[in-house]
CSV table of C-alpha atoms in Angstrom, one decimal:
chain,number,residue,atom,x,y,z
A,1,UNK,CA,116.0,82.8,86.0
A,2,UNK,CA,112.2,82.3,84.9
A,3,UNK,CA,109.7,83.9,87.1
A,4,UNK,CA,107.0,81.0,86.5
A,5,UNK,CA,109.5,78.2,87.9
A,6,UNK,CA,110.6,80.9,90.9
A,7,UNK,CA,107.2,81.3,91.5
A,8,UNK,CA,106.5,77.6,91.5
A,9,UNK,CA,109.5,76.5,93.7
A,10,UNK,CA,108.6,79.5,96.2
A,11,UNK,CA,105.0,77.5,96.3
A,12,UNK,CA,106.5,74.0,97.1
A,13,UNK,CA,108.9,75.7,99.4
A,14,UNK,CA,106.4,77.5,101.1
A,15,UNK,CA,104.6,74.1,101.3
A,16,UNK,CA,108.0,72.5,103.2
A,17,UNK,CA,108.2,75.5,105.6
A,18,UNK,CA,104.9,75.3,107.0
A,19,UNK,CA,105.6,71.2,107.2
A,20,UNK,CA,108.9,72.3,109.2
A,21,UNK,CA,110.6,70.0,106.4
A,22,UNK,CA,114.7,71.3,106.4
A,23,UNK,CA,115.0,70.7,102.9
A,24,UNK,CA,113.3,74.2,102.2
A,25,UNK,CA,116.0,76.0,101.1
A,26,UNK,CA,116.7,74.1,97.9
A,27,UNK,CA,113.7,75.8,96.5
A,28,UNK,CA,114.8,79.3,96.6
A,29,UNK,CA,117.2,81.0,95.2
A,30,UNK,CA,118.7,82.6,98.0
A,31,UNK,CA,121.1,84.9,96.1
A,32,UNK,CA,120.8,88.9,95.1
A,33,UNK,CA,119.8,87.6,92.0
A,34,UNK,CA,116.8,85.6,94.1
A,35,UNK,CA,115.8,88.6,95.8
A,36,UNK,CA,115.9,90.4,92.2
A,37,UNK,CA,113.2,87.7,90.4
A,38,UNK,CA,111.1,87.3,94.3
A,39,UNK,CA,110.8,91.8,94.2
A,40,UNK,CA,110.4,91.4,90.2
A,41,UNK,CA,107.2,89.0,91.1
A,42,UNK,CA,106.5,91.1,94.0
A,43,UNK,CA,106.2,94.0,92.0
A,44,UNK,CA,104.2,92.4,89.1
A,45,UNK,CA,101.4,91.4,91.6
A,46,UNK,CA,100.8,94.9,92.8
A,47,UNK,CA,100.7,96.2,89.5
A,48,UNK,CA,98.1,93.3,88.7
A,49,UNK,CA,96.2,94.6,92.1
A,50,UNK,CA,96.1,98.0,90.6
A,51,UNK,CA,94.8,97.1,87.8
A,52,UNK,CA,92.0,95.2,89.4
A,53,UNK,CA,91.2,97.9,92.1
A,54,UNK,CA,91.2,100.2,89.3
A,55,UNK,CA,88.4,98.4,87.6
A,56,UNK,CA,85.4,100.2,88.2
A,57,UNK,CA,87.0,103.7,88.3
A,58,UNK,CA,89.5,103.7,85.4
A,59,UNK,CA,93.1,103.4,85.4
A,60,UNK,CA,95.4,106.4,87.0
A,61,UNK,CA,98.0,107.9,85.3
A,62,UNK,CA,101.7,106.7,85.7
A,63,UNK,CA,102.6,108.6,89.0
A,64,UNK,CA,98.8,107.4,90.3
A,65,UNK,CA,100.1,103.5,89.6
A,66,UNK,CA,103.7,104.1,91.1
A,67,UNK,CA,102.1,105.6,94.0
A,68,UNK,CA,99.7,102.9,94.7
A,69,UNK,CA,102.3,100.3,94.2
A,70,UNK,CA,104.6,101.6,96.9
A,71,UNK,CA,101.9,101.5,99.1
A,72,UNK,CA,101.3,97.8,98.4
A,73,UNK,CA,105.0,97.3,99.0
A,74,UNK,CA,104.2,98.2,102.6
A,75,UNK,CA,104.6,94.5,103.4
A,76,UNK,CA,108.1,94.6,102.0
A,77,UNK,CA,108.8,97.9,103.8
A,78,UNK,CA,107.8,96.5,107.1
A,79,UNK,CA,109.1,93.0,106.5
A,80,UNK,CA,112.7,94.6,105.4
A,81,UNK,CA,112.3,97.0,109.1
A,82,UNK,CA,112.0,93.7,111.3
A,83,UNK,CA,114.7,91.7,110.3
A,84,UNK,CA,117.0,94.2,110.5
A,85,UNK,CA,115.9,95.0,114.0
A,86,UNK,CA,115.2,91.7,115.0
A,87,UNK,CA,119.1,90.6,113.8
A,88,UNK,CA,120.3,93.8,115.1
A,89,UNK,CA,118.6,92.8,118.8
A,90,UNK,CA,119.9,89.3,118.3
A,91,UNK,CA,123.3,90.1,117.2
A,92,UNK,CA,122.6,87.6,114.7
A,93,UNK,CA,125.1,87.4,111.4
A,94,UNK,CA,122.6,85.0,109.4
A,95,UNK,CA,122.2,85.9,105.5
A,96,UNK,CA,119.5,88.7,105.2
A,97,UNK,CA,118.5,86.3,102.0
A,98,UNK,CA,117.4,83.7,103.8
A,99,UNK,CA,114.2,85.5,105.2
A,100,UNK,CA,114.0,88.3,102.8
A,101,UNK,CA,113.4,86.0,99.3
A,102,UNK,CA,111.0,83.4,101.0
A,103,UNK,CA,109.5,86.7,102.9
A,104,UNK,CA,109.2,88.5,99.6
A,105,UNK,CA,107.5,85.6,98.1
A,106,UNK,CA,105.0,85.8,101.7
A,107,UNK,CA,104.4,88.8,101.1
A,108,UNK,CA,103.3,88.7,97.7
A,109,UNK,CA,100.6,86.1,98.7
A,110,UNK,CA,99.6,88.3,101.4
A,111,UNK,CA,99.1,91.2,98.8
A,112,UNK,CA,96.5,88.7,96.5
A,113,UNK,CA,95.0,87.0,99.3
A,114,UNK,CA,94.6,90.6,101.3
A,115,UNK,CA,93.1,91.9,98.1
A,116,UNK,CA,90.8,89.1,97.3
A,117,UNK,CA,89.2,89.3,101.3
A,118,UNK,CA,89.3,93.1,100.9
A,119,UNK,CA,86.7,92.7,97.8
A,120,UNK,CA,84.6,90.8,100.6
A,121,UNK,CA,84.3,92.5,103.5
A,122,UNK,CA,86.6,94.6,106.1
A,123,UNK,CA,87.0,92.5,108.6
A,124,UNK,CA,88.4,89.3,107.0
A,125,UNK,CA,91.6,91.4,106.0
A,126,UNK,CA,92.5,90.9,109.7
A,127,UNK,CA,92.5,86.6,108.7
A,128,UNK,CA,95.0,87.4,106.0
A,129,UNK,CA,97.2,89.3,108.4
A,130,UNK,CA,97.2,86.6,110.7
A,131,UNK,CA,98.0,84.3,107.8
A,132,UNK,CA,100.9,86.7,107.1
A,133,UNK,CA,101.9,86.4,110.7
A,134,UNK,CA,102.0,82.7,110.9
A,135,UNK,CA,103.8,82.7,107.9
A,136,UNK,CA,106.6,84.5,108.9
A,137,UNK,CA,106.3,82.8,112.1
A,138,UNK,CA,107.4,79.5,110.6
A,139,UNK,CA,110.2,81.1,108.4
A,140,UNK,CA,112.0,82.8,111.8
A,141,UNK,CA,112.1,79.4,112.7
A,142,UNK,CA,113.1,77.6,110.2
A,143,UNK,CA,115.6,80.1,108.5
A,144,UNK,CA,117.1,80.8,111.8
A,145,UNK,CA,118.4,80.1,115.2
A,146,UNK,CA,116.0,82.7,116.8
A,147,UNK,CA,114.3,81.1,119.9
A,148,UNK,CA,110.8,80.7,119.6
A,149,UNK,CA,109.5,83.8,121.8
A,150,UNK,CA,111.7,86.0,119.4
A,151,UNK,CA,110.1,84.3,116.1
A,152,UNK,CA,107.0,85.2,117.7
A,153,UNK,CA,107.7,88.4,118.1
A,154,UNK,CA,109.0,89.1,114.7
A,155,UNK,CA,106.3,87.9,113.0
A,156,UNK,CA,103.5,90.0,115.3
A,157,UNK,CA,105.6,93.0,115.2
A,158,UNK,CA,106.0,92.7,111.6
A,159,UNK,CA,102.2,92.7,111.1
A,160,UNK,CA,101.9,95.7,113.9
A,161,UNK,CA,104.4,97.8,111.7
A,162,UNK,CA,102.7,97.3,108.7
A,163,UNK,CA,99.3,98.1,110.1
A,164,UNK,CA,100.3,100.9,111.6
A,165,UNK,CA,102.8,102.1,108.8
A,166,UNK,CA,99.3,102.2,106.8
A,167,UNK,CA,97.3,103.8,109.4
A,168,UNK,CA,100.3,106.5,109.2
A,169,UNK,CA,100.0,106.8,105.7
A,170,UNK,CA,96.5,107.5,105.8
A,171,UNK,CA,96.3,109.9,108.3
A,172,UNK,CA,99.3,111.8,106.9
A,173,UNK,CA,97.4,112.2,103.2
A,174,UNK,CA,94.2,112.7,105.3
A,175,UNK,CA,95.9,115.9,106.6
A,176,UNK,CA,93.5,119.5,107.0
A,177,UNK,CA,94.4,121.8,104.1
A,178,UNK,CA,95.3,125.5,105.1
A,179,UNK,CA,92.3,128.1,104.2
């Protein structure tokens, strides 16, 4: 499967979701191999954000790049922990696929948009996690038969557990060395 077309399907499908147009799923590839090429594209963009972040103060070596890419896979992480709770609580026996690929390709636009508001200022990161939120908002609903209360909750929850799974992170390599 080409990437570029993937990409450009996930765009126009994307497009439908937020337009609650049904027809959304023809545009994804909703398939292991879809989730292979939407993680593939995932993991291309937060190389290309380590590469930028890196800019002014030189690249790091390999382990500093694989390090600072599963970090930035944090959205995956947290995406991945809510629908499996969420279709654990609901008893729900839908295909993972069906939130996780469109999801992936969310959350690779979260990564580039997050990183592009970062470069401006603190505070507008919180705009791109409420973009992220109403995102997956729309794709609980349309991906699934969750009720609306429970899409809502997925997609807040989803943002919490990445903030906080960040805020974790930090604090746990911000931790007081022995003397």
């Amino acid at each position: 499967m080409n990437p570029w077309s993937a990409i450009k399907d996930a765009a126009l499908g994307w497009r439908m979701i937020i337009l609650g147009q049904p027809e959304w799923t023809a545009q994804f590839n909703r398939t292991a191999s879809g989730l292979a090429v939407a993680l593939a594209v995932f993991a291309f963009a937060a190389f290309l954000a380590v590469i930028v972040a890196s800019a002014h103060i030189g690249m790091p070596g390999l382990i500093g790049v694989v390090v600072a890419m599963l970090v930035l896979g944090l959205p995956l992480l947290a995406l991945a922990i809510m629908v499996w709770v969420t279709r654990r609580t609901m008893r729900d026996a839908g295909p993972v696929q069906d939130v996780m690929v469109p999801g992936t390709y969310a959350a690779t636009a979260f990564l580039l948009v997050e990183g592009l508001l970062a470069l401006t200022g603190g505070p507008l990161v919180m705009l791109a996690w409420a973009g992220l939120a109403y995102l997956l908002f729309r794709l609980a609903r349309m991906a699934t038969n969750w009720h609306v209360v429970v899409a809502i909750a997925f997609a807040v929850l989803s943002v919490v557990l990445l903030v906080a799974l960040r805020l974790a992170l930090y604090m746990v390599s911000n931790l007081p060395t022995p003397d």
